[in-house]
Coordinates of C-alpha atoms and ligand atoms in Angstrom, one line a residue:
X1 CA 6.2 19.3 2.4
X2 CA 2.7 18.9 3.2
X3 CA 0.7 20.1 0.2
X4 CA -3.2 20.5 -0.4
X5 CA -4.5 19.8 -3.1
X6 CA -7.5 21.6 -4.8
X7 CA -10.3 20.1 -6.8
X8 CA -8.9 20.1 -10.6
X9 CA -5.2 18.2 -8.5
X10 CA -7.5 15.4 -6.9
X11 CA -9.3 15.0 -10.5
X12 CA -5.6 14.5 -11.5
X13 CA -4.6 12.1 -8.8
X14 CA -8.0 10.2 -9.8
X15 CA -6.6 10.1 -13.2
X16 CA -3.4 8.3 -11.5
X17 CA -4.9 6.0 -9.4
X18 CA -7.1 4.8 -12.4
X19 CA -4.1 3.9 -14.4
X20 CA -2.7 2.1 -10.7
X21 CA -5.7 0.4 -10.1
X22 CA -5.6 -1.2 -13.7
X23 CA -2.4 -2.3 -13.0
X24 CA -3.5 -3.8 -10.0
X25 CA -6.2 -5.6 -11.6
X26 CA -4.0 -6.8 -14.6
X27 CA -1.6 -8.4 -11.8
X28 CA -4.6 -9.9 -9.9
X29 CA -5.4 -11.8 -13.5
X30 CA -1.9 -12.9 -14.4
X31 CA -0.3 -13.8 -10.8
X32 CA -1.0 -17.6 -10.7
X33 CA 1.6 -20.4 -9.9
X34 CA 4.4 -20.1 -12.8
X35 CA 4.5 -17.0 -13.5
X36 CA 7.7 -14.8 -12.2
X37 CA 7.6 -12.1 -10.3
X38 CA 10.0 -10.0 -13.2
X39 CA 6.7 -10.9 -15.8
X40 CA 4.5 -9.4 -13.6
X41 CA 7.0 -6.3 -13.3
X42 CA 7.4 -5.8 -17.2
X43 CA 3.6 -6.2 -17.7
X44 CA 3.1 -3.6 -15.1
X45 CA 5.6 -1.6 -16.8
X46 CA 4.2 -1.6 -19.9
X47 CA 0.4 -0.7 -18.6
X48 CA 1.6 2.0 -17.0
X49 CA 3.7 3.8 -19.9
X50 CA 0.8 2.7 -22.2
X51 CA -1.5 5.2 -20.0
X52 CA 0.9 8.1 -20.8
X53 CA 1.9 7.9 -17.1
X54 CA 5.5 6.9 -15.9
X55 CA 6.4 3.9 -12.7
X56 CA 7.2 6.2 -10.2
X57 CA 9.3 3.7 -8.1
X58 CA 12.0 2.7 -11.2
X59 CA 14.7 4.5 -10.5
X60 CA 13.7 6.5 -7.3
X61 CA 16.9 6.0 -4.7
X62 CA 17.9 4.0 -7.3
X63 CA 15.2 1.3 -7.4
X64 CA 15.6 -1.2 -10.1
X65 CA 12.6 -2.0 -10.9
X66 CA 8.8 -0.6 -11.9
X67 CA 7.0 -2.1 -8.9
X68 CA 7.8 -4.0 -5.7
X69 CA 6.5 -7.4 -5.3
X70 CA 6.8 -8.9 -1.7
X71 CA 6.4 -12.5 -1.3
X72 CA 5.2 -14.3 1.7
X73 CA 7.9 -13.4 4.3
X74 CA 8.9 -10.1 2.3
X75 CA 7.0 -7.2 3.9
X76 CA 7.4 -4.3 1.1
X77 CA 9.9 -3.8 -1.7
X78 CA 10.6 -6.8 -3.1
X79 CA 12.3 -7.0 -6.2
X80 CA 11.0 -8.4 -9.1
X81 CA 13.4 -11.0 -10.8
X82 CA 13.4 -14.7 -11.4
X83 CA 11.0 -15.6 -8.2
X84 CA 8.0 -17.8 -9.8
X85 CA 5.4 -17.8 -8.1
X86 CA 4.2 -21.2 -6.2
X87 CA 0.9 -22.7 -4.8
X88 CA 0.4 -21.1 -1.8
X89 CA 2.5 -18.0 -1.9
X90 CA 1.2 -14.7 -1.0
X91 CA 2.5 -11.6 -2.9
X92 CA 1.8 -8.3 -2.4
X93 CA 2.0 -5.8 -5.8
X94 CA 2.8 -2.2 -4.5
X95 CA 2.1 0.1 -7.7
X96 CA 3.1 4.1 -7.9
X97 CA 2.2 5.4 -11.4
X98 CA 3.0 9.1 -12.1
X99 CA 0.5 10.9 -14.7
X100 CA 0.1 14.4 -15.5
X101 CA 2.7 15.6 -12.2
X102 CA 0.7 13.7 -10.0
X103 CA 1.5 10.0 -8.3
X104 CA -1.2 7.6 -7.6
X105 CA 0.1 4.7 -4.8
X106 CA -1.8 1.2 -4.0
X107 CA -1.4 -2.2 -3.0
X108 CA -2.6 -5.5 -3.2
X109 CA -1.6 -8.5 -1.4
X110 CA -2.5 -11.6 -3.8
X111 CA -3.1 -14.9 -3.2
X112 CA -1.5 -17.4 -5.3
X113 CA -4.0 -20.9 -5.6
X114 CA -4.6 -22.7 -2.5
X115 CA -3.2 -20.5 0.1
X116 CA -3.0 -21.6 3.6
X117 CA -6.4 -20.4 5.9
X118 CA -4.1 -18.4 8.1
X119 CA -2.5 -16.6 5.8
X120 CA -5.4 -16.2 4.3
X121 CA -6.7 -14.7 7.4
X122 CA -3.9 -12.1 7.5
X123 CA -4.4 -10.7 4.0
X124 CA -7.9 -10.0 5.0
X125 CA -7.9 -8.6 8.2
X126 CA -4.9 -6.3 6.4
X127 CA -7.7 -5.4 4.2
X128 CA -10.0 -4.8 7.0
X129 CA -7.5 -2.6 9.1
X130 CA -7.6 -0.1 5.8
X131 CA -10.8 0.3 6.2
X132 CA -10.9 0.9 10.0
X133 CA -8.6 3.3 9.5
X134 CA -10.5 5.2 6.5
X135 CA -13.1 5.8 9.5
X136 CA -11.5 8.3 10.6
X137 CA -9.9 10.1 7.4
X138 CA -11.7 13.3 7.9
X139 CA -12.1 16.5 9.2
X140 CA -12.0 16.9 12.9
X141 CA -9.3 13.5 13.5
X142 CA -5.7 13.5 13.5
X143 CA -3.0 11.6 12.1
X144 CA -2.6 9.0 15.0
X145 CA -6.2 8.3 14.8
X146 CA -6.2 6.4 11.8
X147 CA -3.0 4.8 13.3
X148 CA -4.3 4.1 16.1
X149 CA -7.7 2.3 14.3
X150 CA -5.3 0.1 12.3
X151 CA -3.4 -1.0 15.3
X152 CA -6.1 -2.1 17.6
X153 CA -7.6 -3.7 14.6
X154 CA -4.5 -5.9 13.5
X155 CA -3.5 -6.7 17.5
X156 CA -6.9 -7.5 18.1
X157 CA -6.3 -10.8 15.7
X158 CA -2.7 -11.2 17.7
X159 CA -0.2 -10.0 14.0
X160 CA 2.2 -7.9 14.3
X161 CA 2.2 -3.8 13.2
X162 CA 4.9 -3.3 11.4
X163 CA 6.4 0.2 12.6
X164 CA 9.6 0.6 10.4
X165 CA 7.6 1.1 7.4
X166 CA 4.7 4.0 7.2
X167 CA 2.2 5.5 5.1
X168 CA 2.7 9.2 3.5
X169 CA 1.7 12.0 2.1
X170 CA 1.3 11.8 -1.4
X171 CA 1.4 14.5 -4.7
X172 CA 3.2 15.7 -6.5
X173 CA 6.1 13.7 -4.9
X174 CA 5.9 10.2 -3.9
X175 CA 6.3 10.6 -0.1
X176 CA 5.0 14.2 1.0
X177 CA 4.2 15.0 4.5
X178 CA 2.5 14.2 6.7
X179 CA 3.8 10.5 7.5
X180 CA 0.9 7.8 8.5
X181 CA 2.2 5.7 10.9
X182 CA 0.2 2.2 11.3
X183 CA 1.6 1.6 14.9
X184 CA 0.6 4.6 17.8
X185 CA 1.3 2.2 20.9
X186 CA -2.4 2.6 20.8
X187 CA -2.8 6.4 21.6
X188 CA -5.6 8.5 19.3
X189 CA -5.7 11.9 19.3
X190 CA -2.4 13.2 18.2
X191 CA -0.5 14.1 15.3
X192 CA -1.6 17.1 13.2
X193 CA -5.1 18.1 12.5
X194 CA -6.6 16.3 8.9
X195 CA -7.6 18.7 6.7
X196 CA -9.4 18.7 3.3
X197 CA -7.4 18.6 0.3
X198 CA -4.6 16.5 2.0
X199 CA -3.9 13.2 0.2
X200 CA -2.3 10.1 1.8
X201 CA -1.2 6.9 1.1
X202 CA -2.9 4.6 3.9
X203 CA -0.9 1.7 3.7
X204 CA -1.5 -1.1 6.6
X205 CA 1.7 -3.8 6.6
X206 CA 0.6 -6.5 9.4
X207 CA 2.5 -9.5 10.2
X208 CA 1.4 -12.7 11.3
X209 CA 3.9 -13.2 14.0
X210 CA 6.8 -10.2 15.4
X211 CA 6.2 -6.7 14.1
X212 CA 10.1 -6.8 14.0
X213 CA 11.6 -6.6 10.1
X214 CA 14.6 -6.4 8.9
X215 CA 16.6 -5.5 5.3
X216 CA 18.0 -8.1 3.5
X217 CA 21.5 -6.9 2.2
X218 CA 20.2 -6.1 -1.6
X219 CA 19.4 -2.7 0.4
X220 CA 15.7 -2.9 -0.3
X221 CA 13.6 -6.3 0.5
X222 CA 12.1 -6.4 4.1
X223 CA 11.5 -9.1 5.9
X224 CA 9.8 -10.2 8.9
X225 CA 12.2 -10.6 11.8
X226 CA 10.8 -14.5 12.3
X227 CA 9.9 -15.5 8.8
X228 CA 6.9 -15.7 9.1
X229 CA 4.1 -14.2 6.6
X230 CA 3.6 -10.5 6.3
X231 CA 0.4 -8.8 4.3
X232 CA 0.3 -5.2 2.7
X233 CA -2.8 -3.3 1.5
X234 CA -2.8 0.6 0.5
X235 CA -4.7 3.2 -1.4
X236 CA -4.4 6.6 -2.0
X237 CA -7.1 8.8 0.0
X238 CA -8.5 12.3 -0.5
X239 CA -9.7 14.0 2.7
X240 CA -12.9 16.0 2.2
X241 CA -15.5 18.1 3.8
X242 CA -17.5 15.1 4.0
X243 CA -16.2 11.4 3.4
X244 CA -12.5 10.5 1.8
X245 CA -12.5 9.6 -1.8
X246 CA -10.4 6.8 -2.7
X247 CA -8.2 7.6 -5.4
X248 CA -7.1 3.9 -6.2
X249 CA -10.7 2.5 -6.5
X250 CA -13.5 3.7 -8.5
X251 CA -17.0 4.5 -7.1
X252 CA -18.6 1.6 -5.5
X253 CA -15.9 -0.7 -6.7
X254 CA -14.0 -3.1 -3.7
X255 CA -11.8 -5.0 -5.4
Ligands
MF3_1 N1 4.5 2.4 -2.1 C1 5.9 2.3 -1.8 C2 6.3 3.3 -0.8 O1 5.6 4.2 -0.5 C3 6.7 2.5 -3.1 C4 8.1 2.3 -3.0 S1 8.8 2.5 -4.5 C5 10.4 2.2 -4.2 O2 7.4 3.2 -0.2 F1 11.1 2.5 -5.2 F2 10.8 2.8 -3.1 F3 10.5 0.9 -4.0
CO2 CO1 3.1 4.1 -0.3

Protein backbone atom coordinates (compact mmCIF):
# COMPACT_ATOMS: atom_id res chain seq x y z
CA UNK A 1 0.00 0.00 0.00
CA UNK A 2 1.25 3.26 -0.61
CA UNK A 3 1.11 5.27 2.57
CA UNK A 4 1.89 9.05 3.34
CA UNK A 5 3.30 9.91 6.03
CA UNK A 6 2.63 13.10 8.04
CA UNK A 7 5.19 15.22 9.97
CA UNK A 8 5.14 13.56 13.63
CA UNK A 9 5.61 9.69 11.20
CA UNK A 10 8.80 11.19 9.28
CA UNK A 11 10.14 12.44 12.87
CA UNK A 12 9.61 8.78 13.68
CA UNK A 13 11.29 7.34 10.65
CA UNK A 14 14.20 9.96 11.48
CA UNK A 15 14.26 8.27 14.82
CA UNK A 16 14.87 4.87 12.68
CA UNK A 17 17.20 5.84 10.47
CA UNK A 18 19.38 7.31 13.35
CA UNK A 19 19.57 4.06 15.02
CA UNK A 20 20.44 2.47 11.08
CA UNK A 21 22.81 4.95 10.37
CA UNK A 22 24.77 4.02 13.75
CA UNK A 23 24.74 0.79 12.79
CA UNK A 24 26.20 1.58 9.62
CA UNK A 25 28.81 3.52 11.11
CA UNK A 26 29.68 0.82 13.78
CA UNK A 27 30.20 -1.67 10.68
CA UNK A 28 32.28 0.87 8.78
CA UNK A 29 34.78 0.85 12.14
CA UNK A 30 34.85 -2.90 12.72
CA UNK A 31 34.83 -4.38 8.95
CA UNK A 32 38.63 -4.82 8.39
CA UNK A 33 40.34 -8.05 7.10
CA UNK A 34 39.60 -10.90 9.83
CA UNK A 35 36.71 -10.12 11.02
CA UNK A 36 33.53 -12.40 9.88
CA UNK A 37 30.77 -11.39 8.37
CA UNK A 38 28.45 -13.33 11.36
CA UNK A 39 30.60 -10.61 13.97
CA UNK A 40 29.55 -7.90 12.11
CA UNK A 41 25.78 -9.40 12.07
CA UNK A 42 25.71 -9.94 16.03
CA UNK A 43 27.25 -6.51 16.67
CA UNK A 44 24.62 -5.02 14.40
CA UNK A 45 22.18 -7.02 16.23
CA UNK A 46 23.00 -5.88 19.36
CA UNK A 47 23.10 -1.94 18.38
CA UNK A 48 19.95 -2.14 17.09
CA UNK A 49 18.01 -3.94 20.14
CA UNK A 50 20.15 -1.65 22.41
CA UNK A 51 18.22 1.43 20.61
CA UNK A 52 14.87 -0.03 21.77
CA UNK A 53 14.27 -0.76 17.96
CA UNK A 54 13.99 -4.42 16.47
CA UNK A 55 16.31 -5.84 12.88
CA UNK A 56 13.58 -5.75 10.66
CA UNK A 57 15.10 -8.28 8.16
CA UNK A 58 15.60 -11.43 11.06
CA UNK A 59 12.99 -13.39 10.49
CA UNK A 60 11.07 -11.61 7.61
CA UNK A 61 10.24 -14.59 4.78
CA UNK A 62 12.19 -16.36 7.08
CA UNK A 63 15.51 -14.59 6.95
CA UNK A 64 18.04 -15.88 9.27
CA UNK A 65 19.79 -13.31 10.03
CA UNK A 66 19.71 -9.40 11.37
CA UNK A 67 21.30 -7.79 8.31
CA UNK A 68 22.50 -8.93 4.83
CA UNK A 69 26.07 -8.60 4.05
CA UNK A 70 27.06 -9.00 0.29
CA UNK A 71 30.48 -9.60 -0.53
CA UNK A 72 32.18 -8.79 -3.76
CA UNK A 73 30.24 -10.93 -6.35
CA UNK A 74 27.04 -11.11 -3.90
CA UNK A 75 24.71 -8.29 -5.03
CA UNK A 76 22.15 -8.02 -1.94
CA UNK A 77 21.25 -10.52 0.88
CA UNK A 78 24.03 -12.12 1.84
CA UNK A 79 24.07 -14.06 4.79
CA UNK A 80 26.19 -13.46 7.51
CA UNK A 81 28.08 -16.68 8.69
CA UNK A 82 31.70 -17.82 8.78
CA UNK A 83 32.84 -15.44 5.67
CA UNK A 84 36.04 -13.41 7.07
CA UNK A 85 36.60 -10.75 5.44
CA UNK A 86 39.97 -10.43 3.20
CA UNK A 87 42.15 -7.63 1.80
CA UNK A 88 40.51 -6.43 -1.00
CA UNK A 89 36.88 -7.58 -0.54
CA UNK A 90 34.06 -5.32 -0.99
CA UNK A 91 30.99 -5.84 1.27
CA UNK A 92 27.97 -4.10 1.29
CA UNK A 93 25.98 -3.95 4.99
CA UNK A 94 22.13 -3.50 4.16
CA UNK A 95 20.52 -2.48 7.68
CA UNK A 96 16.50 -2.31 8.36
CA UNK A 97 15.92 -1.32 12.04
CA UNK A 98 12.21 -1.10 13.17
CA UNK A 99 11.60 1.58 16.09
CA UNK A 100 8.44 2.94 17.36
CA UNK A 101 6.22 1.06 14.17
CA UNK A 102 8.37 2.63 11.80
CA UNK A 103 11.37 0.89 9.59
CA UNK A 104 14.43 2.81 8.71
CA UNK A 105 16.42 1.00 5.49
CA UNK A 106 20.20 1.93 4.33
CA UNK A 107 23.23 0.58 2.82
CA UNK A 108 26.73 0.83 2.61
CA UNK A 109 29.09 -0.90 0.44
CA UNK A 110 32.52 -1.06 2.45
CA UNK A 111 35.82 -1.40 1.38
CA UNK A 112 37.88 -3.86 3.05
CA UNK A 113 41.97 -2.50 2.95
CA UNK A 114 43.56 -2.19 -0.26
CA UNK A 115 40.75 -2.69 -2.68
CA UNK A 116 41.30 -2.87 -6.27
CA UNK A 117 40.89 0.90 -8.20
CA UNK A 118 38.08 -0.54 -10.18
CA UNK A 119 36.15 -1.76 -7.74
CA UNK A 120 36.84 0.98 -6.08
CA UNK A 121 35.47 2.90 -8.93
CA UNK A 122 32.17 1.00 -8.81
CA UNK A 123 31.40 1.60 -5.13
CA UNK A 124 31.64 5.24 -5.89
CA UNK A 125 29.95 5.90 -8.89
CA UNK A 126 27.02 3.58 -6.87
CA UNK A 127 27.29 6.25 -4.43
CA UNK A 128 27.08 8.83 -7.02
CA UNK A 129 23.99 7.26 -8.93
CA UNK A 130 22.03 7.85 -5.38
CA UNK A 131 22.61 11.07 -5.58
CA UNK A 132 21.53 11.62 -9.24
CA UNK A 133 18.71 10.05 -8.54
CA UNK A 134 17.75 12.20 -5.15
CA UNK A 135 17.63 15.09 -8.00
CA UNK A 136 14.62 14.35 -8.80
CA UNK A 137 12.88 13.09 -5.41
CA UNK A 138 10.25 15.77 -5.47
CA UNK A 139 7.18 17.15 -6.29
CA UNK A 140 6.37 17.47 -9.89
CA UNK A 141 8.70 14.01 -11.09
CA UNK A 142 7.68 10.59 -11.20
CA UNK A 143 8.84 7.30 -10.22
CA UNK A 144 10.86 6.38 -13.46
CA UNK A 145 12.59 9.65 -13.15
CA UNK A 146 14.75 8.88 -10.47
CA UNK A 147 15.15 5.44 -12.29
CA UNK A 148 15.87 6.73 -15.14
CA UNK A 149 18.83 9.27 -13.47
CA UNK A 150 20.40 6.21 -11.89
CA UNK A 151 20.53 4.37 -15.02
CA UNK A 152 22.15 6.76 -17.32
CA UNK A 153 24.40 7.52 -14.57
CA UNK A 154 25.67 3.83 -13.87
CA UNK A 155 25.73 2.96 -17.99
CA UNK A 156 27.39 6.08 -18.55
CA UNK A 157 30.64 4.38 -16.59
CA UNK A 158 29.71 0.90 -18.83
CA UNK A 159 28.28 -1.44 -15.10
CA UNK A 160 25.54 -3.05 -15.20
CA UNK A 161 21.81 -2.00 -13.54
CA UNK A 162 20.71 -4.60 -11.89
CA UNK A 163 16.86 -4.89 -12.66
CA UNK A 164 15.77 -7.95 -10.54
CA UNK A 165 16.26 -6.17 -7.46
CA UNK A 166 14.33 -2.57 -6.74
CA UNK A 167 13.92 0.08 -4.27
CA UNK A 168 10.44 0.54 -2.29
CA UNK A 169 8.29 2.18 -0.50
CA UNK A 170 8.95 2.22 3.05
CA UNK A 171 6.78 2.54 6.67
CA UNK A 172 5.34 1.09 8.48
CA UNK A 173 6.12 -2.08 6.55
CA UNK A 174 9.41 -2.85 5.07
CA UNK A 175 8.44 -2.79 1.33
CA UNK A 176 5.29 -0.51 0.78
CA UNK A 177 4.41 0.83 -2.52
CA UNK A 178 5.36 2.42 -4.69
CA UNK A 179 8.41 0.12 -6.13
CA UNK A 180 11.72 2.23 -7.33
CA UNK A 181 13.06 0.52 -10.08
CA UNK A 182 16.92 1.52 -10.82
CA UNK A 183 16.67 0.33 -14.54
CA UNK A 184 13.76 2.36 -16.90
CA UNK A 185 15.49 1.19 -20.39
CA UNK A 186 16.21 4.91 -20.08
CA UNK A 187 12.67 6.40 -20.34
CA UNK A 188 11.72 9.53 -17.64
CA UNK A 189 8.56 10.61 -17.14
CA UNK A 190 6.49 7.73 -16.01
CA UNK A 191 5.41 5.95 -13.14
CA UNK A 192 3.08 7.61 -10.57
CA UNK A 193 3.30 11.26 -9.64
CA UNK A 194 5.84 11.88 -6.27
CA UNK A 195 4.10 13.29 -3.68
CA UNK A 196 4.98 14.73 -0.25
CA UNK A 197 4.87 12.61 2.57
CA UNK A 198 5.87 9.48 0.53
CA UNK A 199 9.01 7.73 1.80
CA UNK A 200 11.30 5.41 -0.22
CA UNK A 201 14.01 3.36 0.00
CA UNK A 202 16.43 4.51 -3.01
CA UNK A 203 18.60 1.84 -3.34
CA UNK A 204 21.08 1.77 -6.49
CA UNK A 205 22.73 -1.99 -7.03
CA UNK A 206 25.29 -1.49 -10.09
CA UNK A 207 27.42 -4.13 -11.43
CA UNK A 208 30.73 -3.94 -12.85
CA UNK A 209 30.07 -6.24 -15.72
CA UNK A 210 26.27 -8.05 -16.78
CA UNK A 211 23.21 -6.58 -15.00
CA UNK A 212 22.27 -10.30 -15.09
CA UNK A 213 22.06 -11.97 -11.26
CA UNK A 214 21.06 -14.89 -10.23
CA UNK A 215 20.09 -16.80 -6.65
CA UNK A 216 22.38 -19.06 -5.21
CA UNK A 217 20.26 -22.18 -3.98
CA UNK A 218 20.34 -20.97 -0.04
CA UNK A 219 17.14 -19.15 -1.49
CA UNK A 220 18.48 -15.72 -0.67
CA UNK A 221 22.22 -14.62 -1.87
CA UNK A 222 22.37 -12.88 -5.37
CA UNK A 223 24.94 -12.92 -7.52
CA UNK A 224 26.08 -11.45 -10.49
CA UNK A 225 25.48 -13.57 -13.53
CA UNK A 226 29.50 -13.27 -14.53
CA UNK A 227 31.15 -13.00 -11.16
CA UNK A 228 32.18 -10.25 -11.32
CA UNK A 229 31.83 -7.30 -8.57
CA UNK A 230 28.55 -5.77 -7.71
CA UNK A 231 28.14 -2.45 -5.34
CA UNK A 232 24.92 -1.39 -3.31
CA UNK A 233 24.17 1.99 -1.77
CA UNK A 234 20.57 3.01 -0.20
CA UNK A 235 18.86 5.41 2.08
CA UNK A 236 15.70 6.09 3.19
CA UNK A 237 14.10 9.51 1.62
CA UNK A 238 11.29 11.77 2.65
CA UNK A 239 9.67 13.63 -0.24
CA UNK A 240 8.78 17.18 0.66
CA UNK A 241 7.31 20.45 -0.61
CA UNK A 242 10.74 21.57 -1.07
CA UNK A 243 13.91 19.13 -1.05
CA UNK A 244 13.92 15.28 0.23
CA UNK A 245 15.19 14.70 3.68
CA UNK A 246 17.31 11.78 4.12
CA UNK A 247 16.23 9.72 6.76
CA UNK A 248 19.47 7.59 7.09
CA UNK A 249 21.89 10.59 7.31
CA UNK A 250 21.83 13.38 9.56
CA UNK A 251 21.92 17.11 8.42
CA UNK A 252 25.02 17.87 6.54
CA UNK A 253 26.52 14.55 7.32
CA UNK A 254 27.87 12.33 3.96
CA UNK A 255 29.24 9.55 5.29
N1 LIG B 1 16.99 -3.65 2.32
C1 LIG B 1 16.66 -5.01 1.96
C2 LIG B 1 15.47 -5.00 1.04
O1 LIG B 1 14.82 -3.99 0.94
C3 LIG B 1 16.40 -5.76 3.22
C4 LIG B 1 16.19 -7.16 3.02
S1 LIG B 1 15.88 -7.92 4.55
C5 LIG B 1 15.73 -9.52 4.05
O2 LIG B 1 15.18 -5.97 0.37
F1 LIG B 1 15.27 -10.14 5.06
F2 LIG B 1 14.90 -9.62 3.02
F3 LIG B 1 16.90 -9.95 3.70
CO1 LIG C 1 15.59 -1.61 0.86
Amino acid sequence: MLTIKNAAEIKKMQAAGRVVQDVLELMAQMARPGITTGELDAAAEELIRSRGAIPSCLGYSGYPKSICTSVNEQVVHGIPGKYRLKDGDIVSCDVVAKLDGFHGDATRTLLIGDVAPETRELVKVTEECFFKGLEFARVGYRISDISAAIQAHAEAHGYGVVRDMIGHGIGRDMHEAPDVPNYTGGRYGRGIRLMAGMTLAIEPMINMGTWQIKVLSDGWTAVTADGKPSAHYENTVAITDGAPIILTMSEGSHA
